[in-house]
Amino acid sequence: MKEKSGFHAARRCNVCLLVLACLSLSTVFGYAQNSDNSDIPLAKTIDSILDAPAFHTAFEGVFIQRLRDRRVLYERNADRVFLPASNNKILTSLAALVELGPTYTYHTTLLAAGHLTRDGVLHGNLIIKGSGDPTLTDADLQKMAEEARKQGLRRVLGTLLYDDSLFDRQWLGDVWAWDDEPYYYSAEISALNVDGNLITVHLMPGKKVGAPVRVEISPIANYVRVENLGVTGPSKSQNTLFCTRLEGRNVLLITGQLPRDIKSSDEPTVRLTIVDPARYTATILLNDLQKEGIHFDHTRLVDISQEPNDAVTLADHTSAPLSTILRLMNKPSNNLIAECLLKTVGAKATGKGTGGIDGSAVQTARHIFQQAGLIMDEIRQADGSGLSRINFVSPHDLVLALSYLAEQPYFDVFYDSLPIAGVDGSLYYRMKGTAAAENCHAKTGYVSQVNTLSGYVTDKDGDRIVFSIMFNNCLAPYSTCTAAQDQIVETLANWSDTKTALKRP
């Protein structure tokens, strides 16, 4: 009898353990863990979207909260960490607004080191000094060259020096994909940038079949070398032309063929990254100065880390304020701006912006996140943009960041920087004709097998809802993931808290 009783006790124990194991697995493999305050019909609707067969490989994380009373409306794997992709820019925005402030501006300075005579001869060197401005353009450099001429400069007995020492020379982020290096979204990071650190390559057919394709490079052609293996193909032949930059080198490789009769509107134009942005900026400036009639006795560009004490300013370019720069970053999801902003945060706090997990940029940001109330063991930031494959953050932490920003006096600056559903930025084509259109302000994010969306939407009661929807390890098509995210946001836009609504006049 004792033996039989012991058997049943052990069996009951095993059943209990099995139930506990199943509950544990539901947490690991993506079942919702909704709070007592969650809306059951809303939760069922969101569950039905996320449980679609297309997402059977995916790891999903969702956290949805009403802003005014912090009521949790839905959560699934909310405290697990995910690759955020460009949702990382929410964290970068937070760090930049706290450390720099919305009125912060960058200054790029042209200095004369040496005696400038009345007849315009500089007995010394000209220096361009960067402060990390990611929005500087060739047109800005041209204006600086014009200003130098207005200041009387006609000849430089020395050469042009350039100073990018405010940032380190880790030009690429930690664990960025090596095969993305030539492409516009992986531009190198520097304290001295121009035109997004990109060149524009326009390709045209030659005059006869078999002739090399013609190549036009702007803003300057002499910074890169071209290996042109591309040829002109027969009329109506297939366009197989391919243009890239070789890894770690300022060498363009062109292969394939371009039909002789291709329409001019169909001629390929590609934007590719360059190596060493500071030297690239100095090369363009030197060209602009020479166009202004300023002669240099020596044209070998030299990098420096400190200006002489007697250097005087000839021209200074001031960027747009951070409030504008955030819009340029978040709406189109500009990676270079994000990287420069994060290193600027580190530079302002410590004197030099350094990259990587242990660099001044990330460490300064982590201090800000802690002060903002984020859960620090649910976040690891490795870069500013989200390109790194070792960025991790939980949906809960992203909602905490968004909620913190909503309480700050500069919230409108951040809110207005986000893409608006059906209106602009990376949400231009999404949620059109729904209750979320012109309503949802959110940051998108995408790298291979990662698709994220986090931001704000206003419900039927006029309450602002804060949400984070994150897909990792998702083998479903990109459009399937974004459609699911859009369905959830549209559901939130149409949601009404019946109890709250009944209490209102």
CSV table of N, CA and C in Angstrom, one decimal, residues 114-252:
chain,number,residue,atom,x,y,z
A,114,GLY,N,49.6,80.6,-39.3
A,114,GLY,CA,50.7,81.4,-39.9
A,114,GLY,C,50.3,82.8,-40.2
A,115,HIS,N,51.3,83.6,-40.7
A,115,HIS,CA,51.0,85.0,-40.9
A,115,HIS,C,50.4,85.1,-42.3
A,116,LEU,N,49.3,85.8,-42.4
A,116,LEU,CA,48.6,86.2,-43.6
A,116,LEU,C,48.9,87.6,-44.0
A,117,THR,N,49.6,87.8,-45.1
A,117,THR,CA,50.0,89.1,-45.5
A,117,THR,C,48.9,89.9,-46.1
A,118,ARG,N,49.1,91.2,-46.3
A,118,ARG,CA,48.1,92.1,-46.9
A,118,ARG,C,47.8,91.6,-48.4
A,119,ASP,N,48.8,91.1,-49.0
A,119,ASP,CA,48.6,90.7,-50.4
A,119,ASP,C,48.0,89.3,-50.5
A,120,GLY,N,47.6,88.7,-49.4
A,120,GLY,CA,46.9,87.4,-49.4
A,120,GLY,C,47.7,86.2,-49.4
A,121,VAL,N,49.0,86.3,-49.0
A,121,VAL,CA,49.9,85.1,-48.9
A,121,VAL,C,49.9,84.6,-47.5
A,122,LEU,N,49.6,83.3,-47.3
A,122,LEU,CA,49.6,82.7,-46.0
A,122,LEU,C,51.0,82.0,-45.8
A,123,HIS,N,51.8,82.5,-44.9
A,123,HIS,CA,53.1,81.9,-44.6
A,123,HIS,C,52.8,80.8,-43.6
A,124,GLY,N,52.3,79.7,-44.0
A,124,GLY,CA,51.9,78.6,-43.2
A,124,GLY,C,51.0,77.7,-43.8
A,125,ASN,N,50.1,77.0,-43.0
A,125,ASN,CA,49.2,76.0,-43.5
A,125,ASN,C,47.7,76.4,-43.3
A,126,LEU,N,46.9,75.9,-44.1
A,126,LEU,CA,45.5,76.0,-43.9
A,126,LEU,C,45.0,74.7,-43.2
A,127,ILE,N,44.0,74.9,-42.3
A,127,ILE,CA,43.5,73.7,-41.6
A,127,ILE,C,42.0,73.7,-41.6
A,128,ILE,N,41.4,72.5,-41.9
A,128,ILE,CA,40.0,72.3,-41.7
A,128,ILE,C,39.8,71.3,-40.5
A,129,LYS,N,39.0,71.8,-39.6
A,129,LYS,CA,38.8,71.1,-38.3
A,129,LYS,C,37.3,70.6,-38.2
A,130,GLY,N,37.1,69.3,-38.0
A,130,GLY,CA,35.8,68.8,-37.9
A,130,GLY,C,35.3,68.6,-36.5
A,131,SER,N,34.0,68.7,-36.3
A,131,SER,CA,33.4,68.4,-34.9
A,131,SER,C,32.4,67.3,-35.0
A,132,GLY,N,32.4,66.6,-36.1
A,132,GLY,CA,31.5,65.4,-36.2
A,132,GLY,C,30.2,65.6,-37.0
A,133,ASP,N,30.1,66.8,-37.6
A,133,ASP,CA,28.9,67.1,-38.4
A,133,ASP,C,28.6,66.0,-39.5
A,134,PRO,N,27.5,65.3,-39.4
A,134,PRO,CA,27.2,64.3,-40.4
A,134,PRO,C,26.4,64.8,-41.6
A,135,THR,N,26.1,66.1,-41.5
A,135,THR,CA,25.2,66.7,-42.5
A,135,THR,C,26.0,67.7,-43.5
A,136,LEU,N,27.3,67.8,-43.3
A,136,LEU,CA,28.1,68.7,-44.1
A,136,LEU,C,28.1,68.3,-45.5
A,137,THR,N,28.0,69.3,-46.5
A,137,THR,CA,27.9,69.0,-47.9
A,137,THR,C,29.1,69.7,-48.6
A,138,ASP,N,29.2,69.3,-49.9
A,138,ASP,CA,30.2,69.9,-50.8
A,138,ASP,C,29.8,71.4,-50.9
A,139,ALA,N,28.5,71.7,-51.0
A,139,ALA,CA,28.1,73.1,-51.1
A,139,ALA,C,28.5,73.9,-49.9
A,140,ASP,N,28.5,73.3,-48.7
A,140,ASP,CA,29.0,74.0,-47.5
A,140,ASP,C,30.5,74.3,-47.6
A,141,LEU,N,31.2,73.3,-48.1
A,141,LEU,CA,32.7,73.5,-48.3
A,141,LEU,C,33.0,74.6,-49.3
A,142,GLN,N,32.2,74.6,-50.4
A,142,GLN,CA,32.3,75.7,-51.4
A,142,GLN,C,32.1,77.1,-50.8
A,143,LYS,N,31.1,77.2,-49.9
A,143,LYS,CA,30.9,78.5,-49.2
A,143,LYS,C,32.1,78.8,-48.3
A,144,MET,N,32.7,77.8,-47.7
A,144,MET,CA,33.8,78.1,-46.8
A,144,MET,C,35.0,78.6,-47.7
A,145,ALA,N,35.2,78.0,-48.9
A,145,ALA,CA,36.2,78.4,-49.8
A,145,ALA,C,36.0,79.8,-50.3
A,146,GLU,N,34.8,80.1,-50.6
A,146,GLU,CA,34.4,81.5,-51.0
A,146,GLU,C,34.7,82.5,-49.9
A,147,GLU,N,34.4,82.1,-48.6
A,147,GLU,CA,34.6,83.0,-47.5
A,147,GLU,C,36.1,83.2,-47.3
A,148,ALA,N,36.9,82.2,-47.5
A,148,ALA,CA,38.4,82.3,-47.4
A,148,ALA,C,38.9,83.3,-48.4
A,149,ARG,N,38.4,83.3,-49.6
A,149,ARG,CA,38.8,84.3,-50.6
A,149,ARG,C,38.4,85.7,-50.2
A,150,LYS,N,37.2,85.8,-49.7
A,150,LYS,CA,36.7,87.1,-49.2
A,150,LYS,C,37.6,87.6,-48.1
A,151,GLN,N,38.2,86.8,-47.3
A,151,GLN,CA,39.1,87.2,-46.2
A,151,GLN,C,40.4,87.6,-46.8
A,152,GLY,N,40.6,87.5,-48.1
A,152,GLY,CA,41.8,87.9,-48.7
A,152,GLY,C,42.8,86.9,-49.1
A,153,LEU,N,42.5,85.6,-48.8
A,153,LEU,CA,43.5,84.5,-49.0
A,153,LEU,C,43.6,84.3,-50.5
A,154,ARG,N,44.9,84.3,-51.0
A,154,ARG,CA,45.2,84.0,-52.4
A,154,ARG,C,46.2,82.9,-52.6
A,155,ARG,N,47.1,82.7,-51.7
A,155,ARG,CA,48.1,81.8,-51.8
A,155,ARG,C,48.5,81.2,-50.5
A,156,VAL,N,48.8,79.9,-50.4
A,156,VAL,CA,49.2,79.2,-49.2
A,156,VAL,C,50.6,78.6,-49.5
A,157,LEU,N,51.5,79.1,-48.7
A,157,LEU,CA,52.9,78.6,-48.9
A,157,LEU,C,53.1,77.1,-48.4
A,158,GLY,N,52.2,76.7,-47.5
A,158,GLY,CA,52.3,75.4,-47.0
A,158,GLY,C,51.3,74.5,-47.7
A,159,THR,N,50.5,73.8,-47.0
A,159,THR,CA,49.5,72.8,-47.6
A,159,THR,C,48.2,72.9,-46.8
A,160,LEU,N,47.3,72.0,-47.1
A,160,LEU,CA,46.0,71.9,-46.4
A,160,LEU,C,46.1,70.7,-45.4
A,161,LEU,N,45.9,71.1,-44.1
A,161,LEU,CA,45.9,70.1,-43.0
A,161,LEU,C,44.4,69.8,-42.6
A,162,TYR,N,44.2,68.6,-42.1
A,162,TYR,CA,42.8,68.3,-41.7
A,162,TYR,C,42.9,67.6,-40.3
A,163,ASP,N,41.9,67.9,-39.5
A,163,ASP,CA,41.8,67.5,-38.1
A,163,ASP,C,40.5,66.8,-37.8
A,164,ASP,N,40.5,65.5,-37.7
A,164,ASP,CA,39.3,64.7,-37.3
A,164,ASP,C,39.5,64.0,-36.0
A,165,SER,N,40.3,64.6,-35.1
A,165,SER,CA,40.8,63.9,-33.9
A,165,SER,C,39.7,63.9,-32.8
A,166,LEU,N,38.6,64.6,-33.0
A,166,LEU,CA,37.5,64.6,-31.9
A,166,LEU,C,36.9,63.2,-31.8
A,167,PHE,N,36.9,62.4,-32.9
A,167,PHE,CA,36.5,61.0,-32.9
A,167,PHE,C,37.7,60.1,-33.0
A,168,ASP,N,37.6,58.8,-32.6
A,168,ASP,CA,38.6,57.8,-32.9
A,168,ASP,C,38.5,57.5,-34.4
A,169,ARG,N,39.4,56.6,-34.8
A,169,ARG,CA,39.4,56.2,-36.3
A,169,ARG,C,38.9,54.8,-36.4
A,170,GLN,N,37.9,54.4,-35.6
A,170,GLN,CA,37.2,53.2,-35.8
A,170,GLN,C,36.0,53.6,-36.8
A,171,TRP,N,36.3,53.5,-38.1
A,171,TRP,CA,35.5,54.0,-39.1
A,171,TRP,C,34.2,53.2,-39.3
A,172,LEU,N,34.3,51.9,-38.9
A,172,LEU,CA,33.1,51.1,-39.0
A,172,LEU,C,32.7,50.6,-37.6
A,173,GLY,N,31.4,50.3,-37.4
A,173,GLY,CA,31.0,49.8,-36.1
A,173,GLY,C,31.4,48.4,-35.8
A,174,ASP,N,31.2,48.0,-34.6
A,174,ASP,CA,31.5,46.6,-34.2
A,174,ASP,C,30.5,45.7,-34.8
A,175,VAL,N,31.0,44.6,-35.4
A,175,VAL,CA,30.2,43.5,-36.0
A,175,VAL,C,29.2,44.0,-37.0
A,176,TRP,N,29.7,44.9,-37.9
A,176,TRP,CA,29.0,45.2,-39.1
A,176,TRP,C,29.3,44.2,-40.2
A,177,ALA,N,28.3,43.9,-41.0
A,177,ALA,CA,28.5,42.9,-42.1
A,177,ALA,C,29.6,43.4,-43.1
A,178,TRP,N,30.6,42.6,-43.3
A,178,TRP,CA,31.7,43.1,-44.2
A,178,TRP,C,31.3,43.3,-45.6
A,179,ASP,N,30.3,42.5,-46.0
A,179,ASP,CA,29.8,42.7,-47.4
A,179,ASP,C,28.9,43.8,-47.7
A,180,ASP,N,28.5,44.5,-46.6
A,180,ASP,CA,27.8,45.8,-46.7
A,180,ASP,C,28.7,47.0,-46.9
A,181,GLU,N,29.9,46.8,-46.7
A,181,GLU,CA,30.9,48.0,-46.6
A,181,GLU,C,30.7,49.0,-47.8
A,182,PRO,N,30.6,48.5,-49.1
A,182,PRO,CA,30.5,49.5,-50.1
A,182,PRO,C,29.2,50.3,-50.2
A,183,TYR,N,28.2,49.9,-49.5
A,183,TYR,CA,26.9,50.5,-49.8
A,183,TYR,C,26.5,51.6,-48.9
A,184,TYR,N,25.7,52.5,-49.4
A,184,TYR,CA,25.4,53.8,-48.8
A,184,TYR,C,25.1,53.7,-47.3
A,185,TYR,N,24.4,52.7,-46.9
A,185,TYR,CA,23.9,52.6,-45.5
A,185,TYR,C,25.1,52.2,-44.5
A,186,SER,N,26.2,51.9,-45.0
A,186,SER,CA,27.4,51.5,-44.2
A,186,SER,C,28.5,52.5,-44.3
A,187,ALA,N,28.2,53.7,-44.5
A,187,ALA,CA,29.3,54.8,-44.7
A,187,ALA,C,30.2,54.8,-43.4
A,188,GLU,N,31.4,55.1,-43.7
A,188,GLU,CA,32.4,55.2,-42.6
A,188,GLU,C,32.1,56.4,-41.7
A,189,ILE,N,32.5,56.4,-40.4
A,189,ILE,CA,32.2,57.4,-39.4
A,189,ILE,C,33.5,58.2,-39.1
A,190,SER,N,33.3,59.5,-39.1
A,190,SER,CA,34.4,60.4,-38.8
A,190,SER,C,34.0,61.7,-38.2
A,191,ALA,N,34.9,62.4,-37.6
A,191,ALA,CA,34.6,63.7,-37.1
A,191,ALA,C,34.6,64.8,-38.2
A,192,LEU,N,35.0,64.3,-39.4
A,192,LEU,CA,35.0,65.2,-40.6
A,192,LEU,C,34.4,64.4,-41.8
A,193,ASN,N,33.2,64.8,-42.1
A,193,ASN,CA,32.4,64.1,-43.1
A,193,ASN,C,31.9,65.0,-44.2
A,194,VAL,N,31.6,64.5,-45.4
A,194,VAL,CA,31.0,65.3,-46.4
A,194,VAL,C,30.1,64.5,-47.3
A,195,ASP,N,29.0,65.0,-47.7
A,195,ASP,CA,28.0,64.3,-48.6
A,195,ASP,C,27.8,62.9,-48.2
A,196,GLY,N,27.6,62.7,-46.9
A,196,GLY,CA,27.3,61.3,-46.4
A,196,GLY,C,28.4,60.3,-46.6
A,197,ASN,N,29.7,60.9,-46.9
A,197,ASN,CA,30.8,60.0,-47.1
A,197,ASN,C,30.6,59.1,-48.3
A,198,LEU,N,29.9,59.6,-49.3
A,198,LEU,CA,29.6,58.8,-50.5
A,198,LEU,C,30.1,59.5,-51.8
A,199,ILE,N,30.3,58.7,-52.8
A,199,ILE,CA,30.5,59.2,-54.1
A,199,ILE,C,29.3,58.7,-55.0
A,200,THR,N,29.0,59.5,-56.0
A,200,THR,CA,27.9,59.1,-57.0
A,200,THR,C,28.6,58.7,-58.3
A,201,VAL,N,28.2,57.5,-58.7
A,201,VAL,CA,28.8,56.9,-60.0
A,201,VAL,C,27.7,56.8,-61.0
A,202,HIS,N,27.8,57.5,-62.1
A,202,HIS,CA,26.9,57.4,-63.2
A,202,HIS,C,27.5,56.6,-64.4
A,203,LEU,N,26.8,55.6,-64.9
A,203,LEU,CA,27.3,54.7,-65.9
A,203,LEU,C,26.5,54.8,-67.2
A,204,MET,N,27.3,55.0,-68.3
A,204,MET,CA,26.6,55.2,-69.6
A,204,MET,C,27.3,54.2,-70.6
A,205,PRO,N,26.5,53.9,-71.7
A,205,PRO,CA,27.1,53.0,-72.7
A,205,PRO,C,28.2,53.8,-73.5
A,206,GLY,N,29.1,53.0,-74.1
A,206,GLY,CA,30.1,53.6,-75.0
A,206,GLY,C,29.4,53.9,-76.4
A,207,LYS,N,30.2,54.4,-77.3
A,207,LYS,CA,29.7,54.9,-78.6
A,207,LYS,C,29.4,53.7,-79.5
A,208,LYS,N,30.1,52.5,-79.2
A,208,LYS,CA,29.8,51.4,-80.1
A,208,LYS,C,29.9,50.1,-79.3
A,209,VAL,N,29.3,49.0,-79.8
A,209,VAL,CA,29.3,47.7,-79.2
A,209,VAL,C,30.7,47.3,-78.9
A,210,GLY,N,31.0,46.8,-77.7
A,210,GLY,CA,32.3,46.4,-77.3
A,210,GLY,C,33.2,47.4,-76.6
A,211,ALA,N,32.8,48.7,-76.8
A,211,ALA,CA,33.5,49.8,-76.1
A,211,ALA,C,33.3,49.8,-74.6
A,212,PRO,N,34.3,50.2,-73.8
A,212,PRO,CA,34.1,50.3,-72.4
A,212,PRO,C,32.9,51.3,-72.1
A,213,VAL,N,32.2,50.9,-71.0
A,213,VAL,CA,31.2,51.9,-70.6
A,213,VAL,C,31.8,53.1,-70.1
A,214,ARG,N,31.1,54.2,-70.2
A,214,ARG,CA,31.6,55.5,-69.7
A,214,ARG,C,31.2,55.7,-68.3
A,215,VAL,N,32.1,56.4,-67.5
A,215,VAL,CA,31.9,56.5,-66.1
A,215,VAL,C,32.1,58.0,-65.7
A,216,GLU,N,31.1,58.5,-65.0
A,216,GLU,CA,31.2,59.8,-64.4
A,216,GLU,C,31.0,59.7,-62.9
A,217,ILE,N,32.0,60.4,-62.2
A,217,ILE,CA,32.0,60.3,-60.7
A,217,ILE,C,31.9,61.7,-60.2
A,218,SER,N,31.0,61.9,-59.2
A,218,SER,CA,30.9,63.2,-58.5
A,218,SER,C,30.9,63.0,-57.0
A,219,PRO,N,31.3,64.0,-56.2
A,219,PRO,CA,31.6,65.4,-56.6
A,219,PRO,C,33.0,65.5,-57.2
A,220,ILE,N,33.9,64.6,-56.9
A,220,ILE,CA,35.2,64.6,-57.5
A,220,ILE,C,35.6,63.2,-58.0
A,221,ALA,N,36.4,63.1,-59.0
A,221,ALA,CA,36.7,61.8,-59.6
A,221,ALA,C,38.1,61.3,-59.2
A,222,ASN,N,38.9,62.2,-58.6
A,222,ASN,CA,40.3,61.8,-58.4
A,222,ASN,C,40.6,61.2,-57.0
A,223,TYR,N,39.5,60.9,-56.3
A,223,TYR,CA,39.7,60.3,-55.0
A,223,TYR,C,39.7,58.7,-55.1
A,224,VAL,N,39.1,58.2,-56.1
A,224,VAL,CA,39.0,56.8,-56.3
A,224,VAL,C,39.7,56.4,-57.6
A,225,ARG,N,40.1,55.1,-57.6
A,225,ARG,CA,40.6,54.5,-58.9
A,225,ARG,C,39.6,53.6,-59.4
A,226,VAL,N,39.4,53.6,-60.7
A,226,VAL,CA,38.4,52.8,-61.4
A,226,VAL,C,39.0,51.6,-62.2
A,227,GLU,N,38.6,50.4,-61.9
A,227,GLU,CA,38.9,49.3,-62.7
A,227,GLU,C,37.6,49.0,-63.6
A,228,ASN,N,37.6,49.5,-64.8
A,228,ASN,CA,36.5,49.4,-65.6
A,228,ASN,C,36.5,48.2,-66.6
A,229,LEU,N,35.8,47.1,-66.2
A,229,LEU,CA,35.7,46.0,-67.1
A,229,LEU,C,34.4,45.9,-67.8
A,230,GLY,N,33.6,46.9,-67.5
A,230,GLY,CA,32.2,47.0,-68.1
A,230,GLY,C,32.3,47.3,-69.6
A,231,VAL,N,31.5,46.7,-70.4
A,231,VAL,CA,31.5,46.9,-71.9
A,231,VAL,C,30.1,47.3,-72.3
A,232,THR,N,30.0,47.9,-73.5
A,232,THR,CA,28.8,48.2,-74.2
A,232,THR,C,28.3,47.0,-74.9
A,233,GLY,N,27.0,46.6,-74.6
A,233,GLY,CA,26.4,45.4,-75.3
A,233,GLY,C,25.6,45.8,-76.5
A,234,PRO,N,25.2,44.8,-77.3
A,234,PRO,CA,24.3,45.1,-78.4
A,234,PRO,C,23.0,45.7,-78.0
A,235,SER,N,22.3,46.4,-78.9
A,235,SER,CA,21.0,46.9,-78.6
A,235,SER,C,20.0,45.8,-78.2
A,236,LYS,N,19.2,46.1,-77.2
A,236,LYS,CA,18.2,45.2,-76.7
A,236,LYS,C,18.8,44.0,-75.9
A,237,SER,N,20.1,44.1,-75.6
A,237,SER,CA,20.7,43.0,-74.8
A,237,SER,C,20.4,43.2,-73.4
A,238,GLN,N,20.7,42.3,-72.5
A,238,GLN,CA,20.4,42.4,-71.1
A,238,GLN,C,21.4,43.3,-70.4
A,239,ASN,N,20.9,44.1,-69.5
A,239,ASN,CA,21.8,44.9,-68.6
A,239,ASN,C,22.3,44.1,-67.5
A,240,THR,N,23.6,43.7,-67.5
A,240,THR,CA,24.2,42.9,-66.5
A,240,THR,C,25.3,43.7,-65.7
A,241,LEU,N,25.3,45.1,-65.9
A,241,LEU,CA,26.3,45.9,-65.3
A,241,LEU,C,26.3,45.8,-63.8
A,242,PHE,N,27.5,45.8,-63.2
A,242,PHE,CA,27.6,45.8,-61.7
A,242,PHE,C,28.7,46.7,-61.3
A,243,CYS,N,28.5,47.5,-60.3
A,243,CYS,CA,29.5,48.4,-59.8
A,243,CYS,C,29.6,48.3,-58.3
A,244,THR,N,30.8,48.2,-57.8
A,244,THR,CA,31.0,48.1,-56.4
A,244,THR,C,32.4,48.7,-56.0
A,245,ARG,N,32.6,48.8,-54.7
A,245,ARG,CA,34.0,49.3,-54.3
A,245,ARG,C,34.6,48.1,-53.6
A,246,LEU,N,35.9,47.9,-53.9
A,246,LEU,CA,36.6,46.8,-53.3
A,246,LEU,C,36.8,47.0,-51.8
A,247,GLU,N,36.8,46.0,-51.0
A,247,GLU,CA,36.8,46.0,-49.6
A,247,GLU,C,38.1,46.8,-49.1
A,248,GLY,N,37.9,47.8,-48.2
A,248,GLY,CA,39.0,48.5,-47.6
A,248,GLY,C,39.8,49.4,-48.5
A,249,ARG,N,39.4,49.5,-49.8
A,249,ARG,CA,40.2,50.3,-50.8
A,249,ARG,C,39.3,51.3,-51.5
A,250,ASN,N,39.9,52.4,-51.9
A,250,ASN,CA,39.2,53.4,-52.8
A,250,ASN,C,39.3,53.0,-54.2
A,251,VAL,N,38.9,51.8,-54.5
A,251,VAL,CA,39.0,51.3,-55.9
A,251,VAL,C,37.6,50.8,-56.3
A,252,LEU,N,37.1,51.3,-57.4
A,252,LEU,CA,35.8,50.9,-57.9
A,252,LEU,C,36.0,49.8,-59.0
